GROMACS .gro file of C-alpha atoms in nm:
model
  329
    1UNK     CA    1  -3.193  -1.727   3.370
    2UNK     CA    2  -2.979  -1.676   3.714
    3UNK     CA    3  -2.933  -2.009   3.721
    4UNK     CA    4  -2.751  -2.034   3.374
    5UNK     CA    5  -2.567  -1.712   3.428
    6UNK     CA    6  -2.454  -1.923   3.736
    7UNK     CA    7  -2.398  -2.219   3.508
    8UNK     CA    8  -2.220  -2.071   3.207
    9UNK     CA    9  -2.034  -1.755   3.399
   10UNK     CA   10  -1.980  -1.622   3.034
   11UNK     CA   11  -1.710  -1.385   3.007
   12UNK     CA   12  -1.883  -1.173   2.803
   13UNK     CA   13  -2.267  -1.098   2.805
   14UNK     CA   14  -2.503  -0.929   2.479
   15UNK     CA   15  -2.825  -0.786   2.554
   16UNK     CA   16  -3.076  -0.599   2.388
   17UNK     CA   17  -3.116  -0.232   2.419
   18UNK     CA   18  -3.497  -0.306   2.523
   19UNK     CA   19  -3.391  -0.594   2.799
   20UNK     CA   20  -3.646  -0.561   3.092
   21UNK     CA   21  -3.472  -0.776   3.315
   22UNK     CA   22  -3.141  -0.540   3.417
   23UNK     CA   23  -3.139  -0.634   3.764
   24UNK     CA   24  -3.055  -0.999   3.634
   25UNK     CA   25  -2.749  -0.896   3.485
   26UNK     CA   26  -2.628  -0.572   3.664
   27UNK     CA   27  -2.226  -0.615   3.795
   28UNK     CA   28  -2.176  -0.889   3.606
   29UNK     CA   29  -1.863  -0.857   3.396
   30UNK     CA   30  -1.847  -0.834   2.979
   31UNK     CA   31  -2.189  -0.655   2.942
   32UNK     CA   32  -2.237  -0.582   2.592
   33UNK     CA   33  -2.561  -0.391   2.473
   34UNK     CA   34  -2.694  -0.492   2.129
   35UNK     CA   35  -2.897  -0.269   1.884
   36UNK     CA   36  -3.269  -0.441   1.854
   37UNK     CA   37  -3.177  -0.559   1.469
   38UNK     CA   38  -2.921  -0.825   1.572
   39UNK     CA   39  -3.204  -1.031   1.800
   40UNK     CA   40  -3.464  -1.031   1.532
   41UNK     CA   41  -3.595  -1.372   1.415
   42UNK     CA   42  -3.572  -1.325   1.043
   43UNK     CA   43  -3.252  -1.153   1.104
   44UNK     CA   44  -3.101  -1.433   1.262
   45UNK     CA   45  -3.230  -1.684   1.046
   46UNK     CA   46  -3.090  -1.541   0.769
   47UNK     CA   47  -2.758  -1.530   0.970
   48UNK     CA   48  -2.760  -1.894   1.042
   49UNK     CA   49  -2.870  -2.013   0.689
   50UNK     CA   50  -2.625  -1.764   0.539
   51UNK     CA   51  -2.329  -1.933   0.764
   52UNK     CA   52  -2.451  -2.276   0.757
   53UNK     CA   53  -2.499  -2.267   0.352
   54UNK     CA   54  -2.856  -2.381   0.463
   55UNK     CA   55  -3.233  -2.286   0.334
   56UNK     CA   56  -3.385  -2.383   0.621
   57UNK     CA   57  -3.224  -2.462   1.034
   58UNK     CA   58  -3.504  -2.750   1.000
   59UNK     CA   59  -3.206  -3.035   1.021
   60UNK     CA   60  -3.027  -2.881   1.314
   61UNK     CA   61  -3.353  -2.946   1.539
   62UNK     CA   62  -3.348  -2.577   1.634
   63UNK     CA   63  -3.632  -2.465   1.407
   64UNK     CA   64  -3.932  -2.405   1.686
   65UNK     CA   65  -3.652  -2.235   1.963
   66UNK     CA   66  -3.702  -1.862   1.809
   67UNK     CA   67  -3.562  -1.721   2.165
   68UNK     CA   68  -3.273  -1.961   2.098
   69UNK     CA   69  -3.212  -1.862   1.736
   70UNK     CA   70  -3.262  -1.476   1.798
   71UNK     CA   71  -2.971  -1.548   2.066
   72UNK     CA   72  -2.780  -1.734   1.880
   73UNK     CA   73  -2.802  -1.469   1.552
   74UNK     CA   74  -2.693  -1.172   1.808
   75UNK     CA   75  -2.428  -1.388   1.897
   76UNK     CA   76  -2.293  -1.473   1.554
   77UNK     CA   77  -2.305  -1.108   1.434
   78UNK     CA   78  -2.115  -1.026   1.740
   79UNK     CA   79  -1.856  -1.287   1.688
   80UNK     CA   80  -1.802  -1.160   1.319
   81UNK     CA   81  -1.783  -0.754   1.411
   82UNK     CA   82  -1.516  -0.858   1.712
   83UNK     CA   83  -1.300  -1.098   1.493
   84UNK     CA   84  -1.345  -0.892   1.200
   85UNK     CA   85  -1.336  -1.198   0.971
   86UNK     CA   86  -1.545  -1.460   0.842
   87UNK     CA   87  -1.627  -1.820   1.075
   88UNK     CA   88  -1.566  -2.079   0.882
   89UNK     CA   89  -1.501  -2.298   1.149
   90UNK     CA   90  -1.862  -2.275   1.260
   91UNK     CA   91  -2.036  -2.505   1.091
   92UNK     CA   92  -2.357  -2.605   1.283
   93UNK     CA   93  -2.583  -2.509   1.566
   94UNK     CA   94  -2.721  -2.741   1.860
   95UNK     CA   95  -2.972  -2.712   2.132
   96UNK     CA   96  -2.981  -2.777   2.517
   97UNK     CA   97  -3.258  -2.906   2.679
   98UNK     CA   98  -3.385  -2.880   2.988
   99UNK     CA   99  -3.496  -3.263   3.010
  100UNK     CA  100  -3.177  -3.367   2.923
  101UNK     CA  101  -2.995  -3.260   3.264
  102UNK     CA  102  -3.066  -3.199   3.596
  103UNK     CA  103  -3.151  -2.812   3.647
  104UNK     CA  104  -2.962  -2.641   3.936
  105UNK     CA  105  -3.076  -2.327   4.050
  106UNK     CA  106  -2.812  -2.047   4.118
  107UNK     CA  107  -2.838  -2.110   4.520
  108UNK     CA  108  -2.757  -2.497   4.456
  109UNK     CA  109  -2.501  -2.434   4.274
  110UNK     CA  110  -2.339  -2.182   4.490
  111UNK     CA  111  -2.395  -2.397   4.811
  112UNK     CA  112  -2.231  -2.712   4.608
  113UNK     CA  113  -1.910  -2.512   4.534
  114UNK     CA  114  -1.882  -2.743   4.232
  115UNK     CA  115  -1.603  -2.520   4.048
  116UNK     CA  116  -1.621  -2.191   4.281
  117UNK     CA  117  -1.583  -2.204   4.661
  118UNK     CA  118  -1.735  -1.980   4.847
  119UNK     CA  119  -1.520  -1.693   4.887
  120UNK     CA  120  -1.488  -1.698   4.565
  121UNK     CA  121  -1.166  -1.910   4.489
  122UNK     CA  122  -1.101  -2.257   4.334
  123UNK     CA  123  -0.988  -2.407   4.640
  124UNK     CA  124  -1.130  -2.726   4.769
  125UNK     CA  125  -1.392  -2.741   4.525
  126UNK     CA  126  -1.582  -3.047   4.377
  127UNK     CA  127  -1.388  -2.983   4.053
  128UNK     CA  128  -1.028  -2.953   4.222
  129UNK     CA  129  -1.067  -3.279   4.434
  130UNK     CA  130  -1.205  -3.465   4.068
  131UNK     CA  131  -0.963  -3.332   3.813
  132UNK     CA  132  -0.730  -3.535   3.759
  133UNK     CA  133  -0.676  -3.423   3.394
  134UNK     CA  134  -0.356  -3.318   3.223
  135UNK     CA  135  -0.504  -3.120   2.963
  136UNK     CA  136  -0.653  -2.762   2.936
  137UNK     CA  137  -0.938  -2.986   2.695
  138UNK     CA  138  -1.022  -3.237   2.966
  139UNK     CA  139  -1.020  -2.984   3.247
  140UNK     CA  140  -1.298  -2.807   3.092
  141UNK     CA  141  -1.532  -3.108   2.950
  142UNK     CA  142  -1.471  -3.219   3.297
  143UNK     CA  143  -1.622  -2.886   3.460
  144UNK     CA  144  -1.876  -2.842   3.192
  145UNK     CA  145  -1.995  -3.242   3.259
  146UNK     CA  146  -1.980  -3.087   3.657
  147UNK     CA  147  -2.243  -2.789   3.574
  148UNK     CA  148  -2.420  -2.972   3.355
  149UNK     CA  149  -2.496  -3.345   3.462
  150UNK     CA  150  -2.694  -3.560   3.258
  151UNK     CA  151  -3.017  -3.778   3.342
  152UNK     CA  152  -2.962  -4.020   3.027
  153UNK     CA  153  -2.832  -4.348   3.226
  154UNK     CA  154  -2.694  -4.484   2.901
  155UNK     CA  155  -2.441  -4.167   2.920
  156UNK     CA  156  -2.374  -4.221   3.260
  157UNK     CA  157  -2.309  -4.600   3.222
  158UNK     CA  158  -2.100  -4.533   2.915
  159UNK     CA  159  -1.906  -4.274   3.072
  160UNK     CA  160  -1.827  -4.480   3.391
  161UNK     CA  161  -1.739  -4.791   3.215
  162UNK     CA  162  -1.501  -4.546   3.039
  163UNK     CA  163  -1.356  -4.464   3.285
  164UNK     CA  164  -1.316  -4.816   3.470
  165UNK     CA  165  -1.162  -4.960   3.150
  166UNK     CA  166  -0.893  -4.695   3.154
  167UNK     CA  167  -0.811  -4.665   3.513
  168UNK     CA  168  -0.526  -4.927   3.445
  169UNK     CA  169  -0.371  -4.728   3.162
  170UNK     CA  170  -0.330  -4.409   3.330
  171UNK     CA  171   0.032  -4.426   3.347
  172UNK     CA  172   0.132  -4.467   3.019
  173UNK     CA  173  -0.223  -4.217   2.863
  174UNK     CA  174  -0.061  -3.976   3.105
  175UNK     CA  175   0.224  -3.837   2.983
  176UNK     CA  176   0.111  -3.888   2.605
  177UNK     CA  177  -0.189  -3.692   2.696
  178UNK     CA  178  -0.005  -3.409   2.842
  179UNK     CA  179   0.250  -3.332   2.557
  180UNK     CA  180  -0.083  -3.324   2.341
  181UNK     CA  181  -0.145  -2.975   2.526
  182UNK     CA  182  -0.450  -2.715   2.426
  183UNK     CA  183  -0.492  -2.843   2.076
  184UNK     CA  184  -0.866  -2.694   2.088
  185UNK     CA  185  -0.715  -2.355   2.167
  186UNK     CA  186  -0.494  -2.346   1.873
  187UNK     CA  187  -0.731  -2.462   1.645
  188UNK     CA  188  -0.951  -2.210   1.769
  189UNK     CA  189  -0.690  -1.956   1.686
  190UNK     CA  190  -0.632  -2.095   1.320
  191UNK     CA  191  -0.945  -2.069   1.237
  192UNK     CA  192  -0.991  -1.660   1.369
  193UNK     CA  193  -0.647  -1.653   1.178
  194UNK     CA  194  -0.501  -1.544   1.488
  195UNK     CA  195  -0.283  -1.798   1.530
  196UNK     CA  196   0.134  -1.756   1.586
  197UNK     CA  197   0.460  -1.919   1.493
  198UNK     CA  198   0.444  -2.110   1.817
  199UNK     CA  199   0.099  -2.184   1.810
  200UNK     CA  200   0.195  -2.411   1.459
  201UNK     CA  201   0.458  -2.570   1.653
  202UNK     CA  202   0.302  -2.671   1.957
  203UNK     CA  203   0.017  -2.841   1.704
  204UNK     CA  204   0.299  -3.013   1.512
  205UNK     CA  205   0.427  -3.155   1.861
  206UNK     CA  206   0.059  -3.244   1.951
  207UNK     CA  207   0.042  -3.476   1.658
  208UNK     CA  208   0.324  -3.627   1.676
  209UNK     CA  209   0.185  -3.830   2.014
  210UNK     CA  210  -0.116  -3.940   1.807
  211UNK     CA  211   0.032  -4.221   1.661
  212UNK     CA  212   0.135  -4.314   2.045
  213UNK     CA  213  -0.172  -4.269   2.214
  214UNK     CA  214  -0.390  -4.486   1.930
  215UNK     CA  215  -0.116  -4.772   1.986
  216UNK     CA  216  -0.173  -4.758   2.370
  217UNK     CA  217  -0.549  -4.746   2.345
  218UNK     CA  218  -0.580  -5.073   2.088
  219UNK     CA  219  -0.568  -5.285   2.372
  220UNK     CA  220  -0.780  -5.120   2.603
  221UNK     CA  221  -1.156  -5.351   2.603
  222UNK     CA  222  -1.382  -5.078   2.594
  223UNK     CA  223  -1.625  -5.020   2.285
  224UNK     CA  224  -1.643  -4.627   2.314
  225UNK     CA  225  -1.242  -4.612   2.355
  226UNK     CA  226  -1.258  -4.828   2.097
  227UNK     CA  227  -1.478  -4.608   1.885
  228UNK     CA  228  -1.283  -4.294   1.947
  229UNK     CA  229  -0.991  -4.405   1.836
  230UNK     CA  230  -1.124  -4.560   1.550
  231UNK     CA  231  -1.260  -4.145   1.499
  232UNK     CA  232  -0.901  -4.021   1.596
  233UNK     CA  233  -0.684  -3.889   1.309
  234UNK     CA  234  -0.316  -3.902   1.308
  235UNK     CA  235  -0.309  -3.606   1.048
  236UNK     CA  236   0.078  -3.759   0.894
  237UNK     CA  237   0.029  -3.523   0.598
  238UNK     CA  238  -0.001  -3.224   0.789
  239UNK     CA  239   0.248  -3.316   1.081
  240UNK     CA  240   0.484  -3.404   0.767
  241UNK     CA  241   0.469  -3.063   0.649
  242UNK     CA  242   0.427  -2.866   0.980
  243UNK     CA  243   0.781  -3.102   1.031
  244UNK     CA  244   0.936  -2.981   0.717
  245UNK     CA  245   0.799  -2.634   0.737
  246UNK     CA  246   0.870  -2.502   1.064
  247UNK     CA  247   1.186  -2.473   1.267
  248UNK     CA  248   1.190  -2.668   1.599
  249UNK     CA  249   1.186  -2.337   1.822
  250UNK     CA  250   0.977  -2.079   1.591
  251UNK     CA  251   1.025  -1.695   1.724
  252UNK     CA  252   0.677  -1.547   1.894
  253UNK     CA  253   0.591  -1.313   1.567
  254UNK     CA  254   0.621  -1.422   1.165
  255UNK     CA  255   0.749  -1.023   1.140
  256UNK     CA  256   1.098  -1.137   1.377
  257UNK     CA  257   1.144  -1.362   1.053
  258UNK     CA  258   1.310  -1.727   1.076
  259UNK     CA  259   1.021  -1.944   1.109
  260UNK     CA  260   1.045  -2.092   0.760
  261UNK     CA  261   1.282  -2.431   0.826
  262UNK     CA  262   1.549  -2.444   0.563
  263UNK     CA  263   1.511  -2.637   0.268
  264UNK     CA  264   1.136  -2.650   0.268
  265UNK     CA  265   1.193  -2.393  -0.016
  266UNK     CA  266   1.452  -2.311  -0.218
  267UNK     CA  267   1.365  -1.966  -0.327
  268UNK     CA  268   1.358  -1.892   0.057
  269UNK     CA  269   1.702  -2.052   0.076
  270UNK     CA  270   1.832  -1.873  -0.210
  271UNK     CA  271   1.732  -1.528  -0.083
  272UNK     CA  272   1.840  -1.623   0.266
  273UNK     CA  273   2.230  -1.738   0.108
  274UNK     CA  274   2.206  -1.370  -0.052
  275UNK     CA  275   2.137  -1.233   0.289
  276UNK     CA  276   2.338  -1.417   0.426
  277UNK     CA  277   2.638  -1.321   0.236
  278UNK     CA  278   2.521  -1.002   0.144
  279UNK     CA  279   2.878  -0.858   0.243
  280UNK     CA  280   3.056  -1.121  -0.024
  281UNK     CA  281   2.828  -1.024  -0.247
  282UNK     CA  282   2.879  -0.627  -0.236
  283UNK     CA  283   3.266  -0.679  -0.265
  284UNK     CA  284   3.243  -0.850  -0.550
  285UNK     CA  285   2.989  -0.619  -0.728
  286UNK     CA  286   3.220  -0.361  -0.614
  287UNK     CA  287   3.506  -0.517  -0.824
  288UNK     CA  288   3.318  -0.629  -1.142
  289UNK     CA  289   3.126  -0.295  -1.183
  290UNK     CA  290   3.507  -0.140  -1.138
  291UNK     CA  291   3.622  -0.340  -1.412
  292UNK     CA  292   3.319  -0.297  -1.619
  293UNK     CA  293   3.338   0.097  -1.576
  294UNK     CA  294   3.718   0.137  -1.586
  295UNK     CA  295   3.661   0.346  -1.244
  296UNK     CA  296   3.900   0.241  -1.000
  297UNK     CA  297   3.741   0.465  -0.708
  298UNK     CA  298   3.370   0.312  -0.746
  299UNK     CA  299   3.211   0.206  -0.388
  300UNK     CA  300   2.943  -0.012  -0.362
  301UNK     CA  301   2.777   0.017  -0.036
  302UNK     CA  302   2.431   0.008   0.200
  303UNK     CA  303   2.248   0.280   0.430
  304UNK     CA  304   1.958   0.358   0.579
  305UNK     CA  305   1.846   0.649   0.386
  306UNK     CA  306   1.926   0.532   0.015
  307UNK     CA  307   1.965   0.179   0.056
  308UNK     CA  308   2.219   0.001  -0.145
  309UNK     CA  309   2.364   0.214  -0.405
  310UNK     CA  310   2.673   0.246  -0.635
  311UNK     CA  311   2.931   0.562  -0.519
  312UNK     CA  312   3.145   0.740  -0.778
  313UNK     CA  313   3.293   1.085  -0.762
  314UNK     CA  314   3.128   1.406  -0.903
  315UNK     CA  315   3.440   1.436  -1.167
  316UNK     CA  316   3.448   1.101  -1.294
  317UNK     CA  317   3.044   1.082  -1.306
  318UNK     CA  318   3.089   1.411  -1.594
  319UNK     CA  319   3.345   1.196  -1.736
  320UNK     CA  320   3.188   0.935  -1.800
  321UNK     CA  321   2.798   1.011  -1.901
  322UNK     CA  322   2.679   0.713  -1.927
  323UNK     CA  323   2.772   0.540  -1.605
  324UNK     CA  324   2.461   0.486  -1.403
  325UNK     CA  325   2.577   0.578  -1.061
  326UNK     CA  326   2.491   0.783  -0.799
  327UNK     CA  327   2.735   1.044  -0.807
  328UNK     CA  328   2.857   1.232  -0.425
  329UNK     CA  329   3.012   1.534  -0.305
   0.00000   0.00000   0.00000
């Protein structure tokens, strides 16, 4: 277990109100004890199956890990009391194993300094002198690939062959690649319905350099480029509306208002002409109801107590009964 914590360095950590094992886990940050319940097995499974729309976790390969799903229930239950909302975004459940990468121990790991030096920085590290990446997304599958290297040589082929095909195409994938930005970030977001006016406009920019980088990588001879761009989306419909939706520089909040572009629709617009030229308008109110009531010292006007309202004097209010205005001393 010290040698995951090592690995993972999760920013937050749940254990159970029974956990044996303290001395594990004591000053490390995020600790957050869990009532028994939320690690039982037939709790959890019922969690999983309930999320996954499932009868059974058979299919995810995760059936016989019962540590793993009693984790992974606590985990889900915590996710859903923080965020306060549903996960629909989680949608399946997968299992690491132990044969499938080399195990480093918490010493090894230390001593390698593969993303922590150590006095503690990020400084001259294994992962600073690799990463080369101009995306938050690449910098951490390259970190977690770091931590977590794989024995399967038909990974390890694929993966450098990758690499060798694309070595020549750095200069033009570059730039692309960095206007993309941290598309996994925002998506996270959207889907805790966190997500900001910005946050919609930074995905809009994101894909509109899909259509670039799928033209650059068409002539690059590799089969698993080849296959992941064949996977890669270029999303038109929604970059068409996120285009015709959202104004090029939204504010940071909905509630500071303006993030609707105009003519996407034309109630908006309407409303937003009436606001607009809510003075106009008040002026000429102010004349018609005049001529309508005959009362030549009518006011039409705005506040912050009443709102708008209609003015008329106390003696021409008696006057005339059935005027419908706010009569003032």
């Amino acid at each position: 277990m010290a040698a995951e914590l090592q690995r993972t360095n999760p920013a937050e950590l749940l254990y159970a109100e029974d956990f044996a094992e303290m001395s594990l886990i004591e000053g490390r940050r995020g600790l957050r004890r869990r009532p028994l319940w939320e690690f039982e097995i037939d709790t959890a499974r019922q969690q999983l199956n309930l999320q996954f729309g499932t009868r059974d976790l058979v299919g995810f390969g995760v059936e016989n890990a019962p540590r793993g799903l009693c984790a992974a229930g606590c985990l889900l239950q915590y996710a859903k009391d923080t965020q306060r909302t549903t996960l629909p975004h989680i949608r399946s459940i997968t299992m690491e194993r132990e044969q499938d990468s080399i195990i480093m121990d918490a010493a090894t790991r230390r001593n390698l300094e593969i993303t922590q030096n150590l006095a503690g920085g990020a400084e001259n590290t294994l992962a600073s002198v690799l990463d080369c990446t101009v995306t938050p997304m690449g910098s951490r599958m390259l970190k977690r690939w770091l931590h977590m290297p794989v024995r399967d040589t038909r990974v390890l082929l694929e993966r450098q062959q990758t690499i060798g095909a694309l070595q020549d195409f750095t200069a033009g994938l570059q730039p692309v690649l960095r206007q993309v930005g941290d598309l996994e970030r925002i998506l996270a977001r959207l889907a805790l319905r966190t997500a900001r006016p910005r946050d919609l406009a930074r995905m809009r920019h994101a894909f509109q350099q899909l259509p670039e980088l799928r033209a650059q990588l068409e002539t690059v001879d590799s089969a698993p480029v080849q296959a992941l761009r064949e996977k890669m989306g270029e999303f038109a419909e929604l970059r068409d509306l996120l285009e015709r939706a959202i104004i090029d520089t939204p504010p940071v909040l909905v509630r500071d208002g303006g993030v609707i572009a105009s003519g996407y629709n034309e109630e908006l617009d309407e409303w937003r002409a009436l606001a607009d030229g809510a003075t106009d308008y008040l002026e000429r109110l102010e004349v018609r109801e005049r001529e309508r009531t005959g009362l030549d010292t009518l006011k039409v006007g705005f506040n912050a107590v009443h709102g708008y309202y209609i003015q008329i004097s106390l003696g021409k209010a008696i006057w005339h009964p059935s005027t419908t205005c706010v009569a003032r001393r």
